Coordinates of C-alpha atoms and ligand atoms in Angstrom, one line a residue:
M1 CA -38.4 1.8 53.5
A2 CA -41.0 4.7 53.9
R3 CA -42.5 7.6 52.2
S4 CA -43.0 10.8 54.1
G5 CA -46.0 13.1 53.8
D6 CA -44.0 16.3 53.5
P7 CA -45.1 18.0 50.2
V8 CA -41.6 19.6 49.6
R9 CA -38.6 17.4 49.7
R10 CA -35.1 18.9 49.8
L11 CA -32.2 16.9 48.4
L12 CA -28.5 17.7 48.4
A13 CA -26.7 16.7 45.1
I14 CA -23.0 16.5 45.6
Y15 CA -21.3 16.9 42.2
T16 CA -17.8 15.4 42.4
G17 CA -17.1 15.1 38.6
G18 CA -17.3 12.3 36.1
T19 CA -18.3 12.1 32.5
I20 CA -21.8 13.5 33.1
G21 CA -20.5 17.0 33.3
M22 CA -17.3 16.6 31.2
R23 CA -16.2 18.9 28.3
S24 CA -13.9 18.1 25.5
R25 CA -10.6 19.9 25.7
E26 CA -8.0 19.3 23.0
G27 CA -9.8 16.2 21.9
V28 CA -10.1 14.6 25.3
L29 CA -12.8 14.7 28.0
V30 CA -11.9 16.5 31.2
P31 CA -14.1 17.3 34.2
G32 CA -16.4 20.2 33.6
S33 CA -17.5 22.8 36.2
N34 CA -20.8 24.7 36.4
L35 CA -23.2 21.8 36.2
L36 CA -26.0 23.9 37.7
P37 CA -26.3 26.4 34.8
T38 CA -26.6 23.4 32.4
L39 CA -29.4 21.9 34.4
R40 CA -31.1 25.3 34.8
K41 CA -31.6 25.4 31.0
L42 CA -33.2 21.9 30.9
P43 CA -37.0 22.1 31.7
M44 CA -36.9 18.5 33.1
F45 CA -34.5 19.7 35.8
N46 CA -35.8 23.1 36.5
D47 CA -39.3 24.4 37.0
E48 CA -38.5 28.0 36.2
E49 CA -41.8 29.5 37.3
Y50 CA -41.7 27.7 40.7
S51 CA -38.1 28.8 41.3
R52 CA -38.9 32.4 40.5
E53 CA -42.1 32.5 42.6
H54 CA -40.4 30.9 45.6
Q55 CA -37.1 32.9 45.1
L56 CA -35.0 29.8 45.4
P57 CA -31.3 30.4 46.3
A58 CA -28.8 30.4 43.4
D59 CA -27.5 26.9 44.2
T60 CA -31.0 25.3 44.3
L61 CA -33.3 24.1 41.6
A62 CA -36.8 22.7 41.6
L63 CA -37.9 19.6 39.6
P64 CA -41.3 20.0 37.9
L65 CA -44.1 18.5 40.0
T66 CA -43.8 14.7 39.9
N67 CA -46.5 12.2 38.9
Q68 CA -47.2 11.8 42.6
N69 CA -47.6 15.6 43.0
Q70 CA -44.3 15.7 44.9
R71 CA -42.2 18.8 44.8
I72 CA -38.5 18.0 44.9
L73 CA -35.9 20.8 45.4
Y74 CA -32.2 20.0 45.0
T75 CA -29.2 22.0 46.0
I76 CA -26.0 21.4 44.1
L77 CA -22.7 21.3 46.0
E78 CA -20.0 21.3 43.3
Y79 CA -16.5 20.2 44.3
D80 CA -13.5 22.2 43.3
P81 CA -11.5 20.6 41.8
L82 CA -13.8 18.1 40.1
F83 CA -12.5 14.6 39.5
D84 CA -12.3 12.0 36.8
S85 CA -13.3 9.2 39.1
S86 CA -10.0 7.4 38.4
D87 CA -8.4 10.0 40.7
M88 CA -10.8 9.4 43.6
T89 CA -9.4 7.9 46.8
I90 CA -10.7 7.0 50.2
N91 CA -9.9 10.7 51.2
E92 CA -12.5 12.0 48.7
W93 CA -15.1 9.4 49.8
I94 CA -14.6 10.4 53.4
R95 CA -15.0 14.1 52.4
I96 CA -18.4 13.2 50.7
A97 CA -19.5 11.3 53.9
K98 CA -18.6 14.3 56.0
D99 CA -20.5 16.7 53.7
I100 CA -23.5 14.3 54.1
E101 CA -23.0 14.4 57.9
R102 CA -22.8 18.2 58.0
N103 CA -26.0 18.5 56.0
Y104 CA -27.8 15.5 57.3
E105 CA -30.6 17.2 59.2
Q106 CA -31.4 19.7 56.5
Y107 CA -32.1 17.3 53.6
F108 CA -34.5 14.4 52.9
G109 CA -31.9 12.5 50.9
F110 CA -28.6 12.7 49.1
V111 CA -27.5 12.2 45.4
I112 CA -23.8 11.9 44.6
I113 CA -22.8 12.7 41.1
H114 CA -19.7 10.7 40.4
G115 CA -17.6 9.3 37.6
T116 CA -18.6 5.7 36.6
D117 CA -15.1 4.2 36.4
T118 CA -14.7 3.8 40.2
M119 CA -18.3 4.3 41.2
A120 CA -18.7 0.7 42.4
F121 CA -15.7 1.3 44.7
A122 CA -17.2 4.6 45.8
S123 CA -20.6 3.1 46.6
S124 CA -19.0 0.2 48.4
M125 CA -16.7 2.4 50.5
L126 CA -19.5 4.8 51.4
S127 CA -21.7 2.0 52.5
F128 CA -19.1 1.2 55.2
I129 CA -18.0 4.8 55.9
L130 CA -21.6 5.8 56.7
G131 CA -22.8 4.0 59.8
N132 CA -26.4 4.0 61.1
L133 CA -27.7 5.5 57.9
Q134 CA -31.4 6.4 58.0
K135 CA -31.7 8.4 54.8
T136 CA -31.3 7.6 51.1
V137 CA -27.9 8.1 49.5
I138 CA -27.8 7.5 45.7
L139 CA -24.7 7.6 43.5
T140 CA -25.2 8.2 39.8
G141 CA -23.4 9.5 36.7
A142 CA -23.2 8.9 33.0
Q143 CA -21.3 7.3 30.1
V144 CA -21.9 10.3 27.9
P145 CA -21.9 14.0 29.0
I146 CA -25.3 15.5 29.9
H147 CA -25.0 18.5 27.5
T148 CA -24.7 16.3 24.4
L149 CA -27.8 15.5 22.3
W150 CA -27.9 11.8 22.9
N151 CA -26.8 10.9 26.4
D152 CA -27.7 8.8 29.5
G153 CA -26.8 11.5 32.0
R154 CA -30.3 13.2 32.0
E155 CA -32.1 9.9 32.6
N156 CA -29.7 8.8 35.3
L157 CA -29.6 12.0 37.2
L158 CA -33.4 12.6 37.0
G159 CA -34.0 9.0 38.1
G160 CA -31.6 9.4 41.0
L161 CA -33.3 12.6 42.2
L162 CA -36.7 11.1 41.9
M163 CA -35.8 8.0 43.8
A164 CA -34.1 9.9 46.6
G165 CA -37.0 12.4 46.7
H166 CA -39.7 9.8 46.9
Y167 CA -38.4 7.0 49.0
V168 CA -36.5 6.5 52.2
I169 CA -34.1 3.7 51.4
P170 CA -31.6 3.8 54.2
E171 CA -28.7 2.5 52.2
V172 CA -26.0 3.7 49.9
C173 CA -27.4 2.9 46.5
L174 CA -26.3 3.3 42.9
F175 CA -28.8 4.3 40.2
F176 CA -28.1 3.6 36.6
Q177 CA -30.1 2.8 33.5
N178 CA -33.4 2.6 35.4
Q179 CA -32.2 0.3 38.1
L180 CA -31.5 1.1 41.7
Y181 CA -28.9 -1.2 43.1
R182 CA -27.4 -1.7 46.5
G183 CA -24.1 0.2 46.3
N184 CA -21.9 -2.6 47.7
R185 CA -23.3 -5.2 45.4
V186 CA -22.4 -3.6 42.0
T187 CA -19.5 -3.8 39.6
K188 CA -18.9 -1.9 36.4
V189 CA -19.3 -4.4 33.5
D190 CA -19.3 -2.2 30.4
S191 CA -17.0 0.7 29.5
Q192 CA -19.3 2.1 26.7
R193 CA -22.9 0.9 26.9
F194 CA -25.5 2.8 29.0
A195 CA -26.1 -0.4 31.0
A196 CA -22.7 0.0 32.6
F197 CA -23.4 -1.7 36.0
C198 CA -24.7 -5.0 37.2
S199 CA -25.4 -6.5 40.6
P200 CA -24.5 -10.1 40.1
N201 CA -25.6 -11.6 43.4
L202 CA -28.5 -9.4 44.5
P203 CA -31.5 -8.2 42.4
P204 CA -32.0 -4.5 42.0
L205 CA -33.6 -2.7 45.0
A206 CA -35.9 -1.0 42.6
T207 CA -36.6 -0.9 38.9
V208 CA -38.1 2.1 37.0
G209 CA -40.3 1.7 34.0
A210 CA -43.8 3.1 33.4
D211 CA -44.1 2.4 37.2
I212 CA -41.5 2.1 39.9
T213 CA -41.2 -1.4 41.4
V214 CA -39.5 -1.5 44.7
N215 CA -38.2 -4.8 46.1
R216 CA -39.2 -4.0 49.6
E217 CA -38.0 -7.3 51.1
L218 CA -34.5 -6.4 50.0
I219 CA -34.2 -3.0 51.6
L220 CA -32.1 -2.9 54.8
K221 CA -33.7 -1.7 58.0
A222 CA -32.5 1.6 59.4
S223 CA -31.0 1.4 62.8
M224 CA -33.5 3.7 64.5
N225 CA -32.5 6.0 67.4
K226 CA -28.9 5.7 66.4
Q227 CA -26.9 8.7 65.2
L228 CA -25.2 8.8 61.8
V229 CA -21.5 7.9 62.2
V230 CA -18.8 8.7 59.7
H231 CA -16.1 6.0 60.0
S232 CA -13.2 8.1 58.8
S233 CA -10.4 5.8 60.2
M234 CA -10.5 3.6 57.1
E235 CA -7.3 1.6 56.6
R236 CA -5.6 2.7 53.4
N237 CA -3.0 -0.2 53.2
V238 CA -5.3 -2.7 51.6
G239 CA -5.1 -4.1 48.1
V240 CA -6.5 -6.6 45.5
L241 CA -4.4 -9.5 44.2
R242 CA -5.8 -11.4 41.3
L243 CA -4.5 -14.9 41.0
Y244 CA -3.7 -16.3 37.5
P245 CA -2.4 -19.7 36.4
G246 CA 1.3 -19.8 36.9
I247 CA 1.6 -17.0 39.4
T248 CA 4.8 -17.6 41.4
A249 CA 5.5 -17.6 45.1
A250 CA 8.0 -14.7 44.6
M251 CA 5.3 -12.5 43.0
V252 CA 2.8 -13.2 45.8
K253 CA 5.6 -12.5 48.4
A254 CA 6.4 -9.2 46.7
F255 CA 2.7 -8.1 46.9
L256 CA 2.4 -9.0 50.5
Q257 CA 5.2 -6.8 51.8
P258 CA 4.6 -3.9 54.2
P259 CA 2.9 -1.5 54.4
M260 CA 0.2 -3.9 53.1
K261 CA -2.2 -4.9 55.9
G262 CA -5.1 -6.5 54.2
V263 CA -5.6 -8.2 50.8
V264 CA -8.6 -9.2 48.7
M265 CA -7.4 -12.2 46.8
E266 CA -9.4 -12.9 43.7
T267 CA -9.3 -16.7 43.1
F268 CA -10.6 -19.1 40.5
G269 CA -14.2 -20.4 40.4
T270 CA -15.5 -21.2 43.9
G271 CA -12.5 -19.8 45.6
N272 CA -9.7 -22.1 44.4
G273 CA -6.0 -21.4 44.0
P274 CA -2.9 -23.2 43.0
T275 CA -1.6 -25.8 45.5
N276 CA 2.0 -24.9 44.8
P277 CA 3.6 -25.4 48.3
G278 CA 5.9 -22.4 47.9
L279 CA 3.0 -20.1 47.2
L280 CA 0.8 -21.5 50.0
W281 CA 3.8 -21.1 52.3
E282 CA 4.0 -17.4 51.5
L283 CA 0.3 -16.9 52.1
K284 CA 0.5 -18.9 55.4
K285 CA 3.5 -16.8 56.5
A286 CA 1.6 -13.7 55.8
T287 CA -1.6 -14.6 57.6
E288 CA 0.4 -15.9 60.6
S289 CA 2.2 -12.5 60.8
G290 CA -1.2 -10.6 61.0
M291 CA -2.0 -10.0 57.3
V292 CA -5.7 -10.3 56.7
I293 CA -6.6 -12.0 53.4
V294 CA -10.1 -12.3 52.1
N295 CA -10.9 -14.8 49.3
C296 CA -13.3 -13.6 46.6
T297 CA -14.0 -15.4 43.3
H298 CA -13.0 -13.6 40.2
C299 CA -16.1 -14.9 38.5
L300 CA -18.7 -12.2 38.0
Q301 CA -21.4 -14.3 39.7
G302 CA -21.5 -16.9 42.5
S303 CA -19.8 -17.5 45.8
V304 CA -16.7 -18.9 47.4
T305 CA -17.5 -22.3 48.8
S306 CA -15.5 -25.2 50.2
E307 CA -16.2 -27.8 47.4
Y308 CA -12.7 -28.3 46.2
A309 CA -9.4 -29.3 47.8
T310 CA -7.8 -26.4 46.0
G311 CA -10.1 -24.1 47.9
M312 CA -9.8 -25.9 51.2
A313 CA -6.0 -25.4 51.0
L314 CA -6.6 -21.7 51.2
S315 CA -9.1 -21.7 54.1
G316 CA -6.7 -24.1 55.9
I317 CA -4.0 -21.4 56.1
G318 CA -6.2 -18.7 57.6
I319 CA -7.6 -17.1 54.5
I320 CA -11.1 -15.8 55.1
S321 CA -14.0 -16.7 52.8
G322 CA -15.5 -13.6 51.1
S323 CA -18.7 -15.5 50.3
D324 CA -20.4 -13.8 47.4
M325 CA -19.0 -10.3 47.9
T326 CA -17.7 -8.3 44.9
S327 CA -14.0 -7.5 45.2
E328 CA -15.0 -3.8 45.5
A329 CA -17.2 -4.6 48.5
A330 CA -14.5 -6.8 50.0
L331 CA -11.9 -4.2 49.7
A332 CA -14.1 -1.6 51.3
K333 CA -15.1 -3.9 54.1
L334 CA -11.4 -4.8 54.7
S335 CA -10.6 -1.1 54.8
Y336 CA -13.4 -0.4 57.3
V337 CA -12.8 -3.4 59.6
L338 CA -9.0 -3.0 59.7
G339 CA -9.5 0.6 60.5
R340 CA -11.5 -0.2 63.6
E341 CA -8.9 0.5 66.3
D342 CA -11.3 -0.8 69.0
L343 CA -11.1 -4.4 67.8
S344 CA -8.4 -7.1 68.3
L345 CA -7.1 -8.9 65.2
E346 CA -9.3 -11.9 66.0
D347 CA -12.4 -9.8 66.3
K348 CA -11.6 -8.1 63.0
K349 CA -11.4 -11.4 61.3
K350 CA -14.7 -12.5 62.8
L351 CA -16.4 -9.3 61.7
L352 CA -15.2 -9.8 58.1
T353 CA -17.2 -13.1 58.0
K354 CA -20.4 -11.3 59.0
N355 CA -22.9 -9.5 56.8
L356 CA -22.5 -5.9 57.9
R357 CA -24.2 -3.7 55.3
G358 CA -26.0 -6.3 53.1
E359 CA -22.7 -6.8 51.2
M360 CA -22.9 -10.6 51.4
T361 CA -25.6 -13.2 51.4
P362 CA -25.5 -14.4 55.0
L363 CA -26.5 -18.0 54.5
P364 CA -24.2 -19.6 51.9
K365 CA -25.6 -22.8 50.5
D366 CA -22.8 -24.9 52.0
V367 CA -23.2 -23.8 55.6
Q368 CA -24.8 -26.6 57.7
V369 CA -26.5 -25.4 60.8
S370 CA -28.0 -27.5 63.6
L371 CA -30.5 -26.5 66.3
R372 CA -27.9 -27.3 68.9
D373 CA -25.3 -25.1 67.3
S374 CA -25.2 -21.5 68.6
K375 CA -24.5 -20.5 64.9
F376 CA -28.2 -21.4 64.3
V377 CA -29.3 -18.3 66.2
Q378 CA -26.9 -16.1 64.3
V379 CA -27.9 -17.4 60.9
I380 CA -31.6 -16.9 61.6
A381 CA -31.0 -13.4 63.0
N382 CA -28.9 -12.6 60.0
L383 CA -31.6 -13.8 57.6
L384 CA -34.2 -11.6 59.5
Y385 CA -31.8 -8.7 59.3
L386 CA -31.4 -8.9 55.6
N387 CA -35.1 -9.5 54.8
C388 CA -36.3 -6.8 57.0
S389 CA -39.3 -5.5 55.2
Q390 CA -42.3 -4.2 57.2
D391 CA -44.0 -7.5 56.4
L392 CA -41.3 -9.4 58.3
D393 CA -41.2 -7.1 61.3
A394 CA -44.0 -9.1 63.0
V395 CA -42.1 -12.3 62.4
R396 CA -39.0 -10.7 63.7
D397 CA -40.7 -9.5 66.9
S398 CA -42.1 -12.9 67.7
L399 CA -38.8 -14.7 67.0
T400 CA -36.3 -12.5 68.6
P401 CA -37.2 -13.1 72.3
T402 CA -36.7 -16.9 71.7
L403 CA -33.5 -16.3 69.8
A404 CA -32.2 -13.9 72.4
C405 CA -33.0 -16.4 75.2
A406 CA -31.3 -19.2 73.4
A407 CA -28.2 -17.0 72.8
A408 CA -28.2 -15.8 76.4
R409 CA -28.6 -19.3 77.8
I410 CA -25.2 -20.3 76.3
G411 CA -23.6 -16.9 76.7
D412 CA -23.3 -16.5 72.9
M413 CA -22.3 -12.8 72.7
E414 CA -21.9 -12.8 69.0
A415 CA -25.5 -14.0 68.5
L416 CA -26.7 -11.5 71.1
E417 CA -25.0 -8.6 69.4
V418 CA -26.6 -9.6 66.0
I419 CA -30.0 -9.7 67.8
I420 CA -29.4 -6.3 69.4
E421 CA -28.4 -4.9 66.0
L422 CA -31.6 -6.3 64.6
G423 CA -33.5 -4.2 67.0
G424 CA -34.9 -7.1 69.1
N425 CA -36.6 -6.2 72.4
L426 CA -34.3 -7.6 75.1
S427 CA -37.0 -7.4 77.9
E428 CA -39.5 -9.5 76.0
S429 CA -40.0 -13.0 77.4
D430 CA -40.1 -16.4 75.7
F431 CA -43.1 -18.8 76.1
D432 CA -41.9 -19.6 79.7
G433 CA -42.0 -16.0 80.6
R434 CA -38.2 -16.0 80.8
T435 CA -36.2 -13.0 79.5
P436 CA -32.7 -13.3 78.1
L437 CA -31.5 -11.8 81.4
H438 CA -33.0 -14.8 83.2
M439 CA -31.1 -17.2 81.0
A440 CA -27.8 -15.4 81.1
A441 CA -28.1 -15.1 85.0
R442 CA -28.9 -18.8 85.3
G443 CA -25.9 -19.8 83.2
G444 CA -23.6 -17.3 85.1
H445 CA -22.6 -15.6 81.8
V446 CA -21.1 -12.4 83.1
G447 CA -20.4 -10.9 79.6
A448 CA -23.9 -11.7 78.4
V449 CA -25.4 -10.1 81.6
Q450 CA -23.3 -7.0 81.1
C451 CA -24.3 -6.8 77.5
L452 CA -28.0 -7.2 78.2
L453 CA -28.0 -4.6 81.0
R454 CA -26.0 -2.2 78.8
N455 CA -28.6 -2.5 76.1
G456 CA -31.6 -1.7 78.3
A457 CA -32.8 -5.2 79.5
K458 CA -35.3 -5.0 82.3
V459 CA -33.5 -6.0 85.5
N460 CA -36.5 -7.0 87.6
S461 CA -38.9 -9.4 85.9
W462 CA -40.5 -12.6 87.0
D463 CA -41.0 -15.7 84.9
G464 CA -43.8 -18.3 84.9
D465 CA -42.4 -19.8 88.1
R466 CA -42.2 -16.3 89.6
S467 CA -38.4 -16.3 89.7
S468 CA -36.3 -13.3 88.9
P469 CA -32.9 -13.2 87.2
L470 CA -31.4 -12.4 90.7
L471 CA -32.9 -15.6 92.2
M472 CA -31.5 -17.6 89.3
A473 CA -28.0 -16.2 89.9
I474 CA -28.3 -16.9 93.6
K475 CA -29.3 -20.5 92.9
G476 CA -26.4 -20.9 90.6
R477 CA -24.1 -19.2 93.2
H478 CA -22.8 -16.8 90.4
K479 CA -21.3 -14.2 92.6
D480 CA -20.2 -11.8 89.8
V481 CA -23.6 -11.9 88.2
I482 CA -25.3 -11.2 91.5
R483 CA -23.1 -8.2 92.0
L484 CA -23.9 -6.9 88.5
L485 CA -27.6 -7.4 89.0
R486 CA -27.6 -5.7 92.4
D487 CA -25.7 -2.8 91.1
A488 CA -28.3 -2.4 88.4
G489 CA -31.1 -2.3 91.0
A490 CA -32.2 -6.0 91.2
H491 CA -34.2 -7.1 94.2
L492 CA -36.2 -10.2 95.2
S493 CA -40.0 -10.1 95.3
P494 CA -41.8 -10.6 98.6
Q495 CA -42.9 -14.0 97.3
E496 CA -39.2 -15.0 96.6
L497 CA -38.3 -13.8 100.1
Q498 CA -41.1 -15.7 101.7
G499 CA -39.4 -19.1 101.6
A500 CA -35.9 -17.7 102.0
G501 CA -35.6 -18.6 105.8
T502 CA -36.3 -22.3 105.2
E503 CA -33.9 -22.3 102.2
L504 CA -31.2 -20.7 104.3
C505 CA -31.6 -23.4 107.0
R506 CA -31.5 -26.1 104.4
L507 CA -28.2 -24.7 103.1
A508 CA -26.9 -24.4 106.7
A509 CA -27.8 -28.0 107.4
S510 CA -26.0 -29.3 104.3
G511 CA -23.0 -27.0 105.1
D512 CA -23.4 -25.1 101.8
R513 CA -21.2 -22.0 102.5
D514 CA -21.3 -20.7 98.9
G515 CA -25.0 -21.0 98.8
L516 CA -25.4 -18.9 102.0
I517 CA -22.9 -16.3 100.8
A518 CA -24.9 -16.0 97.5
W519 CA -28.1 -15.1 99.4
Q520 CA -26.3 -12.7 101.6
Q521 CA -24.7 -11.0 98.6
A522 CA -28.2 -10.6 97.2
G523 CA -29.1 -8.5 100.3
V524 CA -31.0 -11.2 102.2
D525 CA -30.8 -11.3 106.0
L526 CA -29.1 -14.6 107.0
F527 CA -30.9 -14.6 110.4
Q528 CA -34.3 -15.3 109.2
T529 CA -36.0 -18.3 110.7
G530 CA -37.1 -21.4 108.8
Y531 CA -40.5 -23.1 108.9
D532 CA -39.7 -24.4 112.5
G533 CA -38.6 -21.1 113.9
Q534 CA -34.8 -22.0 113.9
T535 CA -32.2 -19.7 112.4
P536 CA -29.5 -20.9 110.0
L537 CA -27.0 -20.3 112.9
Q538 CA -28.8 -22.6 115.2
V539 CA -29.0 -25.2 112.5
A540 CA -25.3 -25.0 111.8
E541 CA -24.6 -25.3 115.6
A542 CA -26.8 -28.3 115.9
A543 CA -25.0 -29.9 112.9
G544 CA -21.6 -29.1 114.5
N545 CA -20.4 -27.2 111.5
H546 CA -17.9 -24.9 113.1
E547 CA -16.8 -23.2 110.0
L548 CA -20.4 -22.1 109.1
V549 CA -21.0 -21.2 112.8
S550 CA -18.2 -18.7 112.8
L551 CA -19.1 -17.4 109.4
L552 CA -22.7 -16.8 110.5
R553 CA -21.7 -15.3 113.8
A554 CA -19.3 -12.9 112.0
Q555 CA -22.2 -11.9 109.7
G556 CA -24.4 -11.4 112.7
M557 CA -21.8 -9.1 114.4
E558 CA -21.5 -7.2 111.2
A559 CA -25.3 -6.8 110.8
R560 CA -25.6 -5.7 114.4
S561 CA -22.8 -3.1 114.1
D562 CA -24.5 -1.8 111.0
I563 CA -27.7 -1.3 113.0
L564 CA -25.8 0.4 115.8
Ligands
LIG601 N1 -13.6 8.5 33.3 C1 -15.0 8.8 33.7 C2 -15.0 8.8 35.2 O1 -15.0 7.8 35.8 C3 -15.9 7.8 33.2 C4 -17.4 8.1 33.4 O2 -17.8 8.8 34.3 N2 -18.2 7.5 32.5 O3 -14.9 9.9 35.8

């Protein structure tokens, strides 16, 4: 989270519809166009003098100077047609995301004026559609139209504009009744009262009273140096199935038919369902044939755990725990993950269990982790990712080298990816001076080496024993790793090369063919002499190792022909 020093902040307010601008027609409320002229007439939304003096364009208004002397200008992009949010679909949310993308550079932040009925779905979906967000996106709306005498629209819209104009909160948020929530944590809980939303499993990101209190430790960290991505290939064939006592196998079967590809199943309490064998069989058949089912509790608050046999029965048939996600967030995540064409089904299922946009609390109380378990690294990294306030950056920077080394040592790609996403420096060494690349090279983990190199790890570095990743790969005889490192420009230091002749003779004496080939692959001349002036060829001849002799002679011929 940050506040910029620029005295004028420009926001884009995308008006999609909703009660806030509705008008009564034949006794019922319908979406109302021309929100801007209404706002122009309200002094709290329009500093007329400033607008005139600065000749603002017709689609742009200026808020009066804020308490912090900030000037906020906002341009209204009004959709046509406007929507009651009951008519919104993934298509409209992708359109909003694309409008944000198109205008991303021109504006400091974005406010989306949306109907409240499906606003929790909208904010959840947008949190997944918008990848690598570095600017504030706030959804808001009202329970009562803004042009009526007593309404909540003015307060909500003004609050949304002020928050987006003052703070960089790089998330999709929802502002309602003085609270700024993470968008994928909210649900609509009241159809009439002004306090329409709640965020049952995460406190508000900010609260507005006489002062604004921002919960800095909750704000997600922006993925710096990465470009905004609009994930428009969201899977539409996803749905929500609410279990109830007595639901039959036939009903569940009917729901799970094509084209359905993913289902959020709302279950009882801590994630429990009936143990009726017929019903479990239908669910098992579905998961086995590729249907992805996420288990969310239909309780307002709390998480899916594995306390009861009735819950275990569901996880035993391939149903994925949705932890403490709201059903709205789980549906959006399912749509995003299933839409990722670059992933296998297994990878999609794994991704669903991870915290991607702060939508779930990463360390459920029932997860036991041990220091020996690779999951430990992931859990710590996830915790750091979620609690990424500036205060925690220093802790993160000191922990990530050790975490990355631990992950690289066992070739734990998932943990490495979490650390990379966290922004950890992959060239930083642990207390032994070893970098993650040293550890991955020593273990011969080709995937981890590739991943580290791809993400900018330094290829030539020397640890406390003055060994490079290349030397570690040679010692382990990891041919594929040696090749990767060499292709990336790895070389041995003069100090490492100094003792090479003696080491080659030792390998020749013990008949270690693979050891010799590893050195040769690393670009080392096999005809160096050892401490007593003998070459490895002479040592092999003396040992009567014919296989090695012919290998070394062939190498010698090759080397000579190279020189000629
Ligand atoms: N039906 C309206 C909508 O969602 C409700 C509202 O905005 N308060 O568009």
